[in-house]
Amino acid sequence: MEQLLERLRRLRAGVESWLGTLSGRERLMVTAAAFAVALFFVWLVAHGVGAGISAREARIEQKTKVLSQIGKLAEAYRRREAERQAVEARLKGAPVQLMSHISQAGATLGIEVNDLRPTGAPTEAEGLREESVEVNLARIDLSRLAHLLQSLERGAGVVKVRRIRLSTRADDPSLVDATLVVSTYQLKS
C-alpha cells in the first residue's frame, strides 16, 4: 500500500513539474482539455446509468403486462371452471323427462304443444347420454316461440334446442310453423 502511495506522489510531482514548465496559455489549454475529458467521462457514466435504469424500467413494464395477462387468464380459467362445474352438476342431477318438460313449458306460456316425437333411441357418446324429441308447432308468433325456447333451456337439467326450422304461413305472415329438435343430456352412470 505504501508503494502505491509513493508512486502516486512521484506521479503528482512529475505532473506538477511538467505543468511548471508550461506557459500560462498552455496551462489554460491543458486545464480546459482535462476538464473536457472529465466532463466526457461523467457523461459516459451518467449515460450508462440512465440506459441501465431505462432497461430495468422496460423489463418491469413488460413483466407487469405479463402478470396482468396471467391474472386475466387465471380469472377466465376460474370463470370457465365454475361454469363447467355448474354444467356438470346439472348433468349429474335427476334425469329430465323431456316430453313432459316441453309440454309443461308450453302450457306455462299458453302454447299448445301436441306434436312431440322422439327422434330415436337415446344415444351415448363421450360419457354423455343424449335423448332428443322433435316438436312441431303450428301457427305461432315469433315472440312466443322465443319465450318457449328460453323456458326450455332455463329449466332443470341440461336441455338444449339443437335445431330450429321455420316456415312462414301464406294465410297469416305474422305467424310461422316451427319444427324444433330439443335434446337433454345426462352423464352415463
Short mmCIF file of N, CA and C in Angstrom, two decimals:
data_model
loop_
_atom_site.label_atom_id
_atom_site.label_comp_id
_atom_site.label_asym_id
_atom_site.label_seq_id
_atom_site.Cartn_x
_atom_site.Cartn_y
_atom_site.Cartn_z
N MET A 1 0.82 -1.18 0.00
CA MET A 1 0.00 0.00 0.00
C MET A 1 0.88 1.26 0.00
N GLU A 2 1.94 1.18 0.77
CA GLU A 2 2.84 2.32 0.84
C GLU A 2 3.52 2.57 -0.49
N GLN A 3 3.83 1.50 -1.19
CA GLN A 3 4.47 1.63 -2.51
C GLN A 3 3.55 2.35 -3.48
N LEU A 4 2.27 2.04 -3.41
CA LEU A 4 1.30 2.68 -4.29
C LEU A 4 1.21 4.17 -3.99
N LEU A 5 1.16 4.51 -2.70
CA LEU A 5 1.12 5.93 -2.32
C LEU A 5 2.39 6.65 -2.78
N GLU A 6 3.51 5.98 -2.66
CA GLU A 6 4.77 6.58 -3.10
C GLU A 6 4.76 6.83 -4.60
N ARG A 7 4.25 5.89 -5.37
CA ARG A 7 4.16 6.05 -6.82
C ARG A 7 3.24 7.21 -7.18
N LEU A 8 2.11 7.30 -6.49
CA LEU A 8 1.18 8.41 -6.75
C LEU A 8 1.83 9.76 -6.42
N ARG A 9 2.59 9.83 -5.35
CA ARG A 9 3.29 11.09 -5.01
C ARG A 9 4.29 11.46 -6.10
N ARG A 10 5.03 10.45 -6.58
CA ARG A 10 6.00 10.71 -7.65
C ARG A 10 5.30 11.17 -8.93
N LEU A 11 4.17 10.52 -9.24
CA LEU A 11 3.42 10.91 -10.44
C LEU A 11 2.91 12.34 -10.30
N ARG A 12 2.41 12.69 -9.13
CA ARG A 12 1.91 14.05 -8.91
C ARG A 12 3.05 15.07 -9.03
N ALA A 13 4.18 14.73 -8.46
CA ALA A 13 5.34 15.63 -8.54
C ALA A 13 5.77 15.80 -9.99
N GLY A 14 5.75 14.71 -10.76
CA GLY A 14 6.14 14.79 -12.18
C GLY A 14 5.18 15.66 -12.96
N VAL A 15 3.88 15.55 -12.69
CA VAL A 15 2.88 16.36 -13.39
C VAL A 15 3.05 17.83 -13.00
N GLU A 16 3.27 18.09 -11.69
CA GLU A 16 3.44 19.49 -11.26
C GLU A 16 4.68 20.12 -11.90
N SER A 17 5.76 19.34 -12.01
CA SER A 17 6.96 19.90 -12.62
C SER A 17 6.74 20.14 -14.12
N TRP A 18 6.00 19.20 -14.73
CA TRP A 18 5.71 19.37 -16.17
C TRP A 18 4.84 20.60 -16.39
N LEU A 19 3.81 20.78 -15.50
CA LEU A 19 2.95 21.96 -15.62
C LEU A 19 3.74 23.24 -15.35
N GLY A 20 4.73 23.15 -14.50
CA GLY A 20 5.56 24.32 -14.18
C GLY A 20 6.35 24.80 -15.38
N THR A 21 6.65 23.88 -16.29
CA THR A 21 7.43 24.26 -17.47
C THR A 21 6.56 24.89 -18.55
N LEU A 22 5.23 24.77 -18.41
CA LEU A 22 4.33 25.31 -19.43
C LEU A 22 4.07 26.79 -19.21
N SER A 23 3.78 27.47 -20.32
CA SER A 23 3.44 28.89 -20.21
C SER A 23 2.00 29.00 -19.70
N GLY A 24 1.56 30.18 -19.36
CA GLY A 24 0.20 30.40 -18.83
C GLY A 24 -0.88 29.99 -19.83
N ARG A 25 -0.64 30.30 -21.07
CA ARG A 25 -1.62 29.95 -22.11
C ARG A 25 -1.70 28.43 -22.27
N GLU A 26 -0.56 27.74 -22.25
CA GLU A 26 -0.55 26.29 -22.38
C GLU A 26 -1.24 25.63 -21.19
N ARG A 27 -0.98 26.18 -19.98
CA ARG A 27 -1.65 25.64 -18.77
C ARG A 27 -3.16 25.77 -18.89
N LEU A 28 -3.64 26.88 -19.41
CA LEU A 28 -5.08 27.08 -19.59
C LEU A 28 -5.64 26.05 -20.57
N MET A 29 -4.94 25.79 -21.65
CA MET A 29 -5.40 24.82 -22.64
C MET A 29 -5.40 23.40 -22.06
N VAL A 30 -4.36 23.05 -21.30
CA VAL A 30 -4.29 21.71 -20.68
C VAL A 30 -5.40 21.58 -19.65
N THR A 31 -5.69 22.60 -18.88
CA THR A 31 -6.77 22.57 -17.88
C THR A 31 -8.12 22.41 -18.57
N ALA A 32 -8.33 23.15 -19.66
CA ALA A 32 -9.60 23.03 -20.42
C ALA A 32 -9.73 21.62 -20.99
N ALA A 33 -8.66 21.04 -21.52
CA ALA A 33 -8.70 19.69 -22.08
C ALA A 33 -9.00 18.67 -20.97
N ALA A 34 -8.35 18.85 -19.82
CA ALA A 34 -8.58 17.94 -18.69
C ALA A 34 -10.04 18.05 -18.22
N PHE A 35 -10.56 19.27 -18.19
CA PHE A 35 -11.97 19.47 -17.79
C PHE A 35 -12.90 18.80 -18.80
N ALA A 36 -12.59 18.93 -20.10
CA ALA A 36 -13.41 18.32 -21.15
C ALA A 36 -13.39 16.79 -21.03
N VAL A 37 -12.21 16.22 -20.78
CA VAL A 37 -12.10 14.76 -20.61
C VAL A 37 -12.90 14.32 -19.39
N ALA A 38 -12.80 15.05 -18.29
CA ALA A 38 -13.54 14.71 -17.07
C ALA A 38 -15.03 14.82 -17.31
N LEU A 39 -15.46 15.87 -18.01
CA LEU A 39 -16.88 16.05 -18.32
C LEU A 39 -17.39 14.92 -19.22
N PHE A 40 -16.56 14.53 -20.21
CA PHE A 40 -16.94 13.41 -21.09
C PHE A 40 -17.07 12.11 -20.29
N PHE A 41 -16.14 11.88 -19.37
CA PHE A 41 -16.18 10.69 -18.53
C PHE A 41 -17.44 10.68 -17.66
N VAL A 42 -17.79 11.82 -17.07
CA VAL A 42 -19.02 11.92 -16.26
C VAL A 42 -20.25 11.67 -17.13
N TRP A 43 -20.25 12.22 -18.36
CA TRP A 43 -21.38 12.00 -19.27
C TRP A 43 -21.53 10.51 -19.61
N LEU A 44 -20.39 9.84 -19.90
CA LEU A 44 -20.43 8.40 -20.20
C LEU A 44 -21.02 7.61 -19.03
N VAL A 45 -20.59 7.91 -17.83
CA VAL A 45 -21.10 7.21 -16.64
C VAL A 45 -22.60 7.49 -16.48
N ALA A 46 -23.01 8.75 -16.61
CA ALA A 46 -24.43 9.10 -16.46
C ALA A 46 -25.28 8.43 -17.54
N HIS A 47 -24.76 8.42 -18.78
CA HIS A 47 -25.49 7.77 -19.87
C HIS A 47 -25.65 6.27 -19.61
N GLY A 48 -24.59 5.62 -19.15
CA GLY A 48 -24.65 4.19 -18.83
C GLY A 48 -25.66 3.91 -17.72
N VAL A 49 -25.65 4.74 -16.70
CA VAL A 49 -26.61 4.56 -15.60
C VAL A 49 -28.03 4.80 -16.09
N GLY A 50 -28.22 5.84 -16.90
CA GLY A 50 -29.57 6.13 -17.44
C GLY A 50 -30.08 5.00 -18.33
N ALA A 51 -29.18 4.46 -19.17
CA ALA A 51 -29.58 3.35 -20.04
C ALA A 51 -29.94 2.13 -19.21
N GLY A 52 -29.17 1.88 -18.17
CA GLY A 52 -29.47 0.75 -17.27
C GLY A 52 -30.82 0.92 -16.59
N ILE A 53 -31.11 2.13 -16.13
CA ILE A 53 -32.39 2.41 -15.48
C ILE A 53 -33.54 2.24 -16.48
N SER A 54 -33.35 2.75 -17.70
CA SER A 54 -34.40 2.62 -18.73
C SER A 54 -34.65 1.16 -19.07
N ALA A 55 -33.57 0.38 -19.18
CA ALA A 55 -33.73 -1.04 -19.50
C ALA A 55 -34.48 -1.76 -18.36
N ARG A 56 -34.16 -1.43 -17.13
CA ARG A 56 -34.85 -2.06 -15.99
C ARG A 56 -36.32 -1.66 -15.97
N GLU A 57 -36.60 -0.39 -16.25
CA GLU A 57 -38.00 0.07 -16.27
C GLU A 57 -38.78 -0.64 -17.37
N ALA A 58 -38.13 -0.84 -18.54
CA ALA A 58 -38.80 -1.55 -19.64
C ALA A 58 -39.08 -3.00 -19.24
N ARG A 59 -38.11 -3.65 -18.59
CA ARG A 59 -38.33 -5.03 -18.13
C ARG A 59 -39.43 -5.10 -17.08
N ILE A 60 -39.47 -4.13 -16.19
CA ILE A 60 -40.52 -4.09 -15.17
C ILE A 60 -41.88 -3.92 -15.82
N GLU A 61 -41.96 -3.01 -16.80
CA GLU A 61 -43.22 -2.79 -17.51
C GLU A 61 -43.66 -4.05 -18.26
N GLN A 62 -42.71 -4.71 -18.91
CA GLN A 62 -43.04 -5.94 -19.63
C GLN A 62 -43.52 -7.03 -18.66
N LYS A 63 -42.85 -7.17 -17.56
CA LYS A 63 -43.25 -8.18 -16.57
C LYS A 63 -44.59 -7.83 -15.95
N THR A 64 -44.87 -6.55 -15.78
CA THR A 64 -46.17 -6.13 -15.25
C THR A 64 -47.27 -6.50 -16.24
N LYS A 65 -47.02 -6.30 -17.54
CA LYS A 65 -48.01 -6.69 -18.55
C LYS A 65 -48.23 -8.20 -18.54
N VAL A 66 -47.15 -8.96 -18.43
CA VAL A 66 -47.27 -10.42 -18.38
C VAL A 66 -48.07 -10.85 -17.16
N LEU A 67 -47.78 -10.23 -16.02
CA LEU A 67 -48.53 -10.56 -14.79
C LEU A 67 -50.00 -10.19 -14.93
N SER A 68 -50.28 -9.08 -15.60
CA SER A 68 -51.67 -8.68 -15.84
C SER A 68 -52.37 -9.71 -16.72
N GLN A 69 -51.69 -10.15 -17.78
CA GLN A 69 -52.27 -11.18 -18.65
C GLN A 69 -52.49 -12.48 -17.90
N ILE A 70 -51.55 -12.84 -17.05
CA ILE A 70 -51.71 -14.06 -16.24
C ILE A 70 -52.92 -13.92 -15.33
N GLY A 71 -53.09 -12.75 -14.74
CA GLY A 71 -54.25 -12.51 -13.88
C GLY A 71 -55.55 -12.64 -14.65
N LYS A 72 -55.58 -12.07 -15.87
CA LYS A 72 -56.79 -12.17 -16.69
C LYS A 72 -57.07 -13.61 -17.08
N LEU A 73 -56.00 -14.33 -17.46
CA LEU A 73 -56.18 -15.73 -17.84
C LEU A 73 -56.64 -16.56 -16.65
N ALA A 74 -56.08 -16.29 -15.48
CA ALA A 74 -56.49 -17.03 -14.28
C ALA A 74 -57.95 -16.76 -13.96
N GLU A 75 -58.38 -15.51 -14.10
CA GLU A 75 -59.78 -15.16 -13.85
C GLU A 75 -60.69 -15.86 -14.85
N ALA A 76 -60.29 -15.85 -16.13
CA ALA A 76 -61.09 -16.53 -17.16
C ALA A 76 -61.14 -18.03 -16.88
N TYR A 77 -60.02 -18.59 -16.44
CA TYR A 77 -60.00 -20.02 -16.10
C TYR A 77 -60.94 -20.32 -14.94
N ARG A 78 -60.89 -19.50 -13.90
CA ARG A 78 -61.79 -19.71 -12.75
C ARG A 78 -63.25 -19.61 -13.17
N ARG A 79 -63.55 -18.65 -14.03
CA ARG A 79 -64.93 -18.47 -14.50
C ARG A 79 -65.37 -19.70 -15.32
N ARG A 80 -64.51 -20.15 -16.23
CA ARG A 80 -64.83 -21.32 -17.06
C ARG A 80 -64.95 -22.57 -16.20
N GLU A 81 -64.09 -22.69 -15.22
CA GLU A 81 -64.14 -23.86 -14.34
C GLU A 81 -65.45 -23.86 -13.53
N ALA A 82 -65.87 -22.69 -13.06
CA ALA A 82 -67.15 -22.59 -12.34
C ALA A 82 -68.31 -22.96 -13.26
N GLU A 83 -68.26 -22.47 -14.51
CA GLU A 83 -69.31 -22.82 -15.48
C GLU A 83 -69.32 -24.33 -15.74
N ARG A 84 -68.12 -24.90 -15.90
CA ARG A 84 -68.02 -26.33 -16.15
C ARG A 84 -68.60 -27.12 -14.98
N GLN A 85 -68.26 -26.71 -13.76
CA GLN A 85 -68.77 -27.41 -12.59
C GLN A 85 -70.28 -27.27 -12.47
N ALA A 86 -70.81 -26.10 -12.84
CA ALA A 86 -72.27 -25.90 -12.79
C ALA A 86 -72.96 -26.81 -13.81
N VAL A 87 -72.40 -26.89 -15.03
CA VAL A 87 -72.99 -27.76 -16.05
C VAL A 87 -72.86 -29.22 -15.61
N GLU A 88 -71.72 -29.57 -15.05
CA GLU A 88 -71.52 -30.94 -14.59
C GLU A 88 -72.51 -31.28 -13.49
N ALA A 89 -72.77 -30.34 -12.59
CA ALA A 89 -73.76 -30.59 -11.53
C ALA A 89 -75.15 -30.78 -12.13
N ARG A 90 -75.47 -29.97 -13.16
CA ARG A 90 -76.77 -30.14 -13.83
C ARG A 90 -76.84 -31.48 -14.55
N LEU A 91 -75.71 -31.92 -15.12
CA LEU A 91 -75.68 -33.22 -15.81
C LEU A 91 -75.84 -34.38 -14.83
N LYS A 92 -75.37 -34.20 -13.60
CA LYS A 92 -75.46 -35.25 -12.59
C LYS A 92 -76.82 -35.27 -11.90
N GLY A 93 -77.62 -34.23 -12.10
CA GLY A 93 -78.93 -34.14 -11.45
C GLY A 93 -79.89 -35.20 -11.96
N ALA A 94 -81.11 -35.12 -11.43
CA ALA A 94 -82.14 -36.07 -11.84
C ALA A 94 -82.40 -35.95 -13.33
N PRO A 95 -82.66 -37.09 -14.01
CA PRO A 95 -82.91 -37.03 -15.45
C PRO A 95 -84.18 -36.23 -15.76
N VAL A 96 -84.12 -35.49 -16.86
CA VAL A 96 -85.26 -34.67 -17.28
C VAL A 96 -86.16 -35.53 -18.17
N GLN A 97 -87.43 -35.57 -17.82
CA GLN A 97 -88.41 -36.24 -18.69
C GLN A 97 -88.74 -35.23 -19.77
N LEU A 98 -88.09 -35.37 -20.91
CA LEU A 98 -88.08 -34.34 -21.94
C LEU A 98 -89.47 -34.01 -22.47
N MET A 99 -90.28 -35.01 -22.78
CA MET A 99 -91.61 -34.75 -23.34
C MET A 99 -92.47 -34.00 -22.33
N SER A 100 -92.42 -34.39 -21.06
CA SER A 100 -93.19 -33.69 -20.02
C SER A 100 -92.68 -32.26 -19.85
N HIS A 101 -91.35 -32.11 -19.86
CA HIS A 101 -90.74 -30.78 -19.69
C HIS A 101 -91.20 -29.84 -20.80
N ILE A 102 -91.21 -30.31 -22.03
CA ILE A 102 -91.63 -29.48 -23.17
C ILE A 102 -93.11 -29.13 -23.05
N SER A 103 -93.93 -30.12 -22.72
CA SER A 103 -95.37 -29.88 -22.58
C SER A 103 -95.66 -28.89 -21.47
N GLN A 104 -94.97 -29.03 -20.33
CA GLN A 104 -95.19 -28.11 -19.21
C GLN A 104 -94.73 -26.70 -19.54
N ALA A 105 -93.60 -26.58 -20.21
CA ALA A 105 -93.10 -25.25 -20.60
C ALA A 105 -94.09 -24.58 -21.54
N GLY A 106 -94.65 -25.34 -22.49
CA GLY A 106 -95.64 -24.79 -23.41
C GLY A 106 -96.91 -24.40 -22.68
N ALA A 107 -97.39 -25.27 -21.76
CA ALA A 107 -98.61 -24.97 -21.01
C ALA A 107 -98.43 -23.72 -20.16
N THR A 108 -97.27 -23.57 -19.55
CA THR A 108 -97.00 -22.38 -18.72
C THR A 108 -97.11 -21.10 -19.54
N LEU A 109 -96.67 -21.16 -20.79
CA LEU A 109 -96.70 -19.97 -21.66
C LEU A 109 -97.98 -19.88 -22.48
N GLY A 110 -98.88 -20.84 -22.33
CA GLY A 110 -100.13 -20.83 -23.09
C GLY A 110 -99.95 -21.25 -24.54
N ILE A 111 -98.95 -22.07 -24.79
CA ILE A 111 -98.68 -22.56 -26.14
C ILE A 111 -99.09 -24.03 -26.18
N GLU A 112 -99.89 -24.35 -27.16
CA GLU A 112 -100.35 -25.73 -27.29
C GLU A 112 -99.26 -26.56 -27.96
N VAL A 113 -98.74 -27.55 -27.21
CA VAL A 113 -97.68 -28.42 -27.71
C VAL A 113 -98.23 -29.84 -27.73
N ASN A 114 -98.68 -30.28 -28.91
CA ASN A 114 -99.29 -31.60 -29.04
C ASN A 114 -98.47 -32.56 -29.88
N ASP A 115 -97.68 -32.03 -30.81
CA ASP A 115 -96.97 -32.89 -31.76
C ASP A 115 -95.53 -33.09 -31.30
N LEU A 116 -95.30 -34.11 -30.47
CA LEU A 116 -93.98 -34.45 -29.95
C LEU A 116 -93.63 -35.86 -30.41
N ARG A 117 -92.40 -36.02 -30.95
CA ARG A 117 -91.95 -37.35 -31.37
C ARG A 117 -90.50 -37.54 -30.99
N PRO A 118 -90.21 -38.65 -30.29
CA PRO A 118 -88.79 -38.95 -30.04
C PRO A 118 -88.08 -39.16 -31.38
N THR A 119 -86.84 -38.69 -31.47
CA THR A 119 -86.10 -38.81 -32.73
C THR A 119 -85.41 -40.15 -32.86
N GLY A 120 -85.54 -41.00 -31.90
CA GLY A 120 -84.91 -42.32 -31.93
C GLY A 120 -84.49 -42.70 -30.53
N ALA A 121 -83.79 -43.80 -30.44
CA ALA A 121 -83.31 -44.27 -29.14
C ALA A 121 -82.27 -43.31 -28.61
N PRO A 122 -82.18 -43.18 -27.28
CA PRO A 122 -81.14 -42.32 -26.71
C PRO A 122 -79.75 -42.78 -27.14
N THR A 123 -78.89 -41.84 -27.42
CA THR A 123 -77.52 -42.16 -27.86
C THR A 123 -76.55 -41.87 -26.73
N GLU A 124 -75.43 -42.59 -26.76
CA GLU A 124 -74.40 -42.39 -25.75
C GLU A 124 -73.06 -42.16 -26.44
N ALA A 125 -72.39 -41.08 -26.05
CA ALA A 125 -71.07 -40.77 -26.60
C ALA A 125 -70.31 -39.90 -25.61
N GLU A 126 -69.03 -40.14 -25.50
CA GLU A 126 -68.12 -39.33 -24.68
C GLU A 126 -68.63 -39.16 -23.25
N GLY A 127 -69.20 -40.21 -22.68
CA GLY A 127 -69.64 -40.15 -21.29
C GLY A 127 -70.99 -39.50 -21.09
N LEU A 128 -71.67 -39.11 -22.18
CA LEU A 128 -72.97 -38.45 -22.08
C LEU A 128 -74.05 -39.29 -22.76
N ARG A 129 -75.22 -39.22 -22.20
CA ARG A 129 -76.39 -39.86 -22.79
C ARG A 129 -77.29 -38.74 -23.30
N GLU A 130 -77.66 -38.82 -24.58
CA GLU A 130 -78.48 -37.77 -25.20
C GLU A 130 -79.81 -38.36 -25.63
N GLU A 131 -80.87 -37.64 -25.28
CA GLU A 131 -82.22 -38.02 -25.71
C GLU A 131 -82.81 -36.81 -26.43
N SER A 132 -83.40 -37.02 -27.61
CA SER A 132 -83.92 -35.92 -28.42
C SER A 132 -85.38 -36.13 -28.75
N VAL A 133 -86.09 -35.00 -28.88
CA VAL A 133 -87.51 -35.01 -29.25
C VAL A 133 -87.70 -33.95 -30.32
N GLU A 134 -88.47 -34.29 -31.33
CA GLU A 134 -88.84 -33.33 -32.37
C GLU A 134 -90.20 -32.75 -32.00
N VAL A 135 -90.30 -31.44 -32.03
CA VAL A 135 -91.52 -30.74 -31.66
C VAL A 135 -91.99 -29.93 -32.85
N ASN A 136 -93.25 -30.09 -33.23
CA ASN A 136 -93.84 -29.30 -34.32
C ASN A 136 -94.84 -28.34 -33.71
N LEU A 137 -94.67 -27.09 -34.01
CA LEU A 137 -95.57 -26.04 -33.53
C LEU A 137 -96.16 -25.33 -34.73
N ALA A 138 -97.50 -25.31 -34.80
CA ALA A 138 -98.18 -24.66 -35.92
C ALA A 138 -98.74 -23.32 -35.47
N ARG A 139 -98.69 -22.36 -36.35
CA ARG A 139 -99.31 -21.05 -36.15
C ARG A 139 -98.86 -20.40 -34.83
N ILE A 140 -97.59 -20.11 -34.73
CA ILE A 140 -97.05 -19.47 -33.52
C ILE A 140 -96.33 -18.19 -33.93
N ASP A 141 -96.47 -17.14 -33.11
CA ASP A 141 -95.74 -15.91 -33.44
C ASP A 141 -94.32 -16.01 -32.85
N LEU A 142 -93.42 -15.23 -33.40
CA LEU A 142 -92.00 -15.34 -33.06
C LEU A 142 -91.69 -15.00 -31.61
N SER A 143 -92.41 -14.05 -31.02
CA SER A 143 -92.11 -13.69 -29.63
C SER A 143 -92.48 -14.83 -28.70
N ARG A 144 -93.61 -15.48 -28.92
CA ARG A 144 -93.99 -16.62 -28.08
C ARG A 144 -93.03 -17.78 -28.27
N LEU A 145 -92.57 -17.97 -29.51
CA LEU A 145 -91.58 -19.02 -29.78
C LEU A 145 -90.28 -18.74 -29.03
N ALA A 146 -89.84 -17.49 -29.04
CA ALA A 146 -88.62 -17.11 -28.33
C ALA A 146 -88.76 -17.37 -26.84
N HIS A 147 -89.92 -17.03 -26.26
CA HIS A 147 -90.16 -17.28 -24.83
C HIS A 147 -90.13 -18.78 -24.54
N LEU A 148 -90.70 -19.58 -25.44
CA LEU A 148 -90.69 -21.03 -25.26
C LEU A 148 -89.26 -21.57 -25.29
N LEU A 149 -88.45 -21.11 -26.23
CA LEU A 149 -87.07 -21.57 -26.33
C LEU A 149 -86.29 -21.23 -25.06
N GLN A 150 -86.47 -20.02 -24.55
CA GLN A 150 -85.79 -19.62 -23.33
C GLN A 150 -86.26 -20.47 -22.15
N SER A 151 -87.54 -20.71 -22.07
CA SER A 151 -88.10 -21.51 -20.98
C SER A 151 -87.57 -22.94 -21.02
N LEU A 152 -87.44 -23.50 -22.20
CA LEU A 152 -86.94 -24.87 -22.32
C LEU A 152 -85.49 -24.98 -21.84
N GLU A 153 -84.65 -24.04 -22.22
CA GLU A 153 -83.23 -24.13 -21.89
C GLU A 153 -82.90 -23.68 -20.47
N ARG A 154 -83.80 -22.96 -19.83
CA ARG A 154 -83.53 -22.48 -18.47
C ARG A 154 -84.08 -23.41 -17.39
N GLY A 155 -84.70 -24.47 -17.79
CA GLY A 155 -85.27 -25.39 -16.82
C GLY A 155 -84.22 -26.24 -16.14
N ALA A 156 -84.70 -27.24 -15.40
CA ALA A 156 -83.80 -28.15 -14.69
C ALA A 156 -83.03 -29.01 -15.69
N GLY A 157 -81.89 -29.51 -15.27
CA GLY A 157 -81.08 -30.37 -16.14
C GLY A 157 -80.48 -29.58 -17.28
N VAL A 158 -79.87 -30.33 -18.19
CA VAL A 158 -79.26 -29.70 -19.36
C VAL A 158 -80.15 -29.99 -20.56
N VAL A 159 -80.89 -28.98 -20.99
CA VAL A 159 -81.79 -29.09 -22.13
C VAL A 159 -81.35 -28.03 -23.14
N LYS A 160 -81.15 -28.46 -24.37
CA LYS A 160 -80.71 -27.54 -25.43
C LYS A 160 -81.59 -27.72 -26.66
N VAL A 161 -81.92 -26.60 -27.30
CA VAL A 161 -82.63 -26.63 -28.57
C VAL A 161 -81.53 -26.74 -29.63
N ARG A 162 -81.46 -27.90 -30.27
CA ARG A 162 -80.37 -28.16 -31.21
C ARG A 162 -80.64 -27.67 -32.61
N ARG A 163 -81.92 -27.65 -33.01
CA ARG A 163 -82.22 -27.27 -34.38
C ARG A 163 -83.58 -26.58 -34.41
N ILE A 164 -83.71 -25.58 -35.25
CA ILE A 164 -84.97 -24.86 -35.45
C ILE A 164 -85.18 -24.71 -36.95
N ARG A 165 -86.37 -25.07 -37.40
CA ARG A 165 -86.73 -24.86 -38.81
C ARG A 165 -88.03 -24.07 -38.80
N LEU A 166 -88.03 -22.92 -39.46
CA LEU A 166 -89.20 -22.05 -39.50
C LEU A 166 -89.75 -22.00 -40.92
N SER A 167 -91.09 -21.98 -41.01
CA SER A 167 -91.76 -21.82 -42.30
C SER A 167 -92.79 -20.72 -42.14
N THR A 168 -92.79 -19.77 -43.06
CA THR A 168 -93.79 -18.71 -42.99
C THR A 168 -95.14 -19.26 -43.47
N ARG A 169 -96.18 -18.62 -43.06
CA ARG A 169 -97.53 -19.05 -43.43
C ARG A 169 -98.09 -18.09 -44.47
N ALA A 170 -98.76 -18.64 -45.47
CA ALA A 170 -99.36 -17.82 -46.52
C ALA A 170 -100.62 -17.14 -46.01
N ASP A 171 -101.34 -17.79 -45.09
CA ASP A 171 -102.61 -17.23 -44.61
C ASP A 171 -102.40 -16.11 -43.59
N ASP A 172 -101.28 -16.12 -42.84
CA ASP A 172 -101.01 -15.07 -41.85
C ASP A 172 -99.49 -14.87 -41.77
N PRO A 173 -98.95 -13.82 -42.40
CA PRO A 173 -97.50 -13.62 -42.44
C PRO A 173 -96.87 -13.34 -41.07
N SER A 174 -97.66 -12.98 -40.07
CA SER A 174 -97.09 -12.71 -38.74
C SER A 174 -96.87 -13.99 -37.95
N LEU A 175 -97.36 -15.13 -38.43
CA LEU A 175 -97.21 -16.40 -37.75
C LEU A 175 -96.29 -17.32 -38.55
N VAL A 176 -95.70 -18.28 -37.86
CA VAL A 176 -94.81 -19.25 -38.51
C VAL A 176 -95.17 -20.65 -38.03
N ASP A 177 -94.75 -21.63 -38.79
CA ASP A 177 -94.77 -23.02 -38.35
C ASP A 177 -93.32 -23.33 -37.97
N ALA A 178 -93.12 -23.94 -36.81
CA ALA A 178 -91.77 -24.21 -36.33
C ALA A 178 -91.60 -25.69 -36.04
N THR A 179 -90.44 -26.19 -36.39
CA THR A 179 -90.05 -27.56 -36.03
C THR A 179 -88.76 -27.44 -35.25
N LEU A 180 -88.78 -27.97 -34.02
CA LEU A 180 -87.62 -27.88 -33.12
C LEU A 180 -87.12 -29.28 -32.84
N VAL A 181 -85.84 -29.40 -32.67
CA VAL A 181 -85.26 -30.63 -32.12
C VAL A 181 -84.66 -30.23 -30.78
N VAL A 182 -85.23 -30.78 -29.71
CA VAL A 182 -84.82 -30.45 -28.35
C VAL A 182 -84.15 -31.68 -27.76
N SER A 183 -82.98 -31.48 -27.13
CA SER A 183 -82.23 -32.60 -26.55
C SER A 183 -81.96 -32.35 -25.09
N THR A 184 -81.87 -33.45 -24.36
CA THR A 184 -81.46 -33.37 -22.97
C THR A 184 -80.25 -34.28 -22.81
N TYR A 185 -79.38 -33.93 -21.89
CA TYR A 185 -78.13 -34.67 -21.71
C TYR A 185 -78.04 -35.10 -20.25
N GLN A 186 -77.43 -36.27 -20.05
CA GLN A 186 -77.24 -36.84 -18.72
C GLN A 186 -75.91 -37.56 -18.73
N LEU A 187 -75.19 -37.51 -17.60
CA LEU A 187 -73.94 -38.27 -17.52
C LEU A 187 -74.29 -39.75 -17.46
N LYS A 188 -73.50 -40.58 -18.17
CA LYS A 188 -73.71 -42.03 -18.11
C LYS A 188 -73.37 -42.50 -16.71
N SER A 189 -74.15 -43.41 -16.19
CA SER A 189 -73.89 -43.93 -14.84
C SER A 189 -72.83 -44.98 -14.86
#
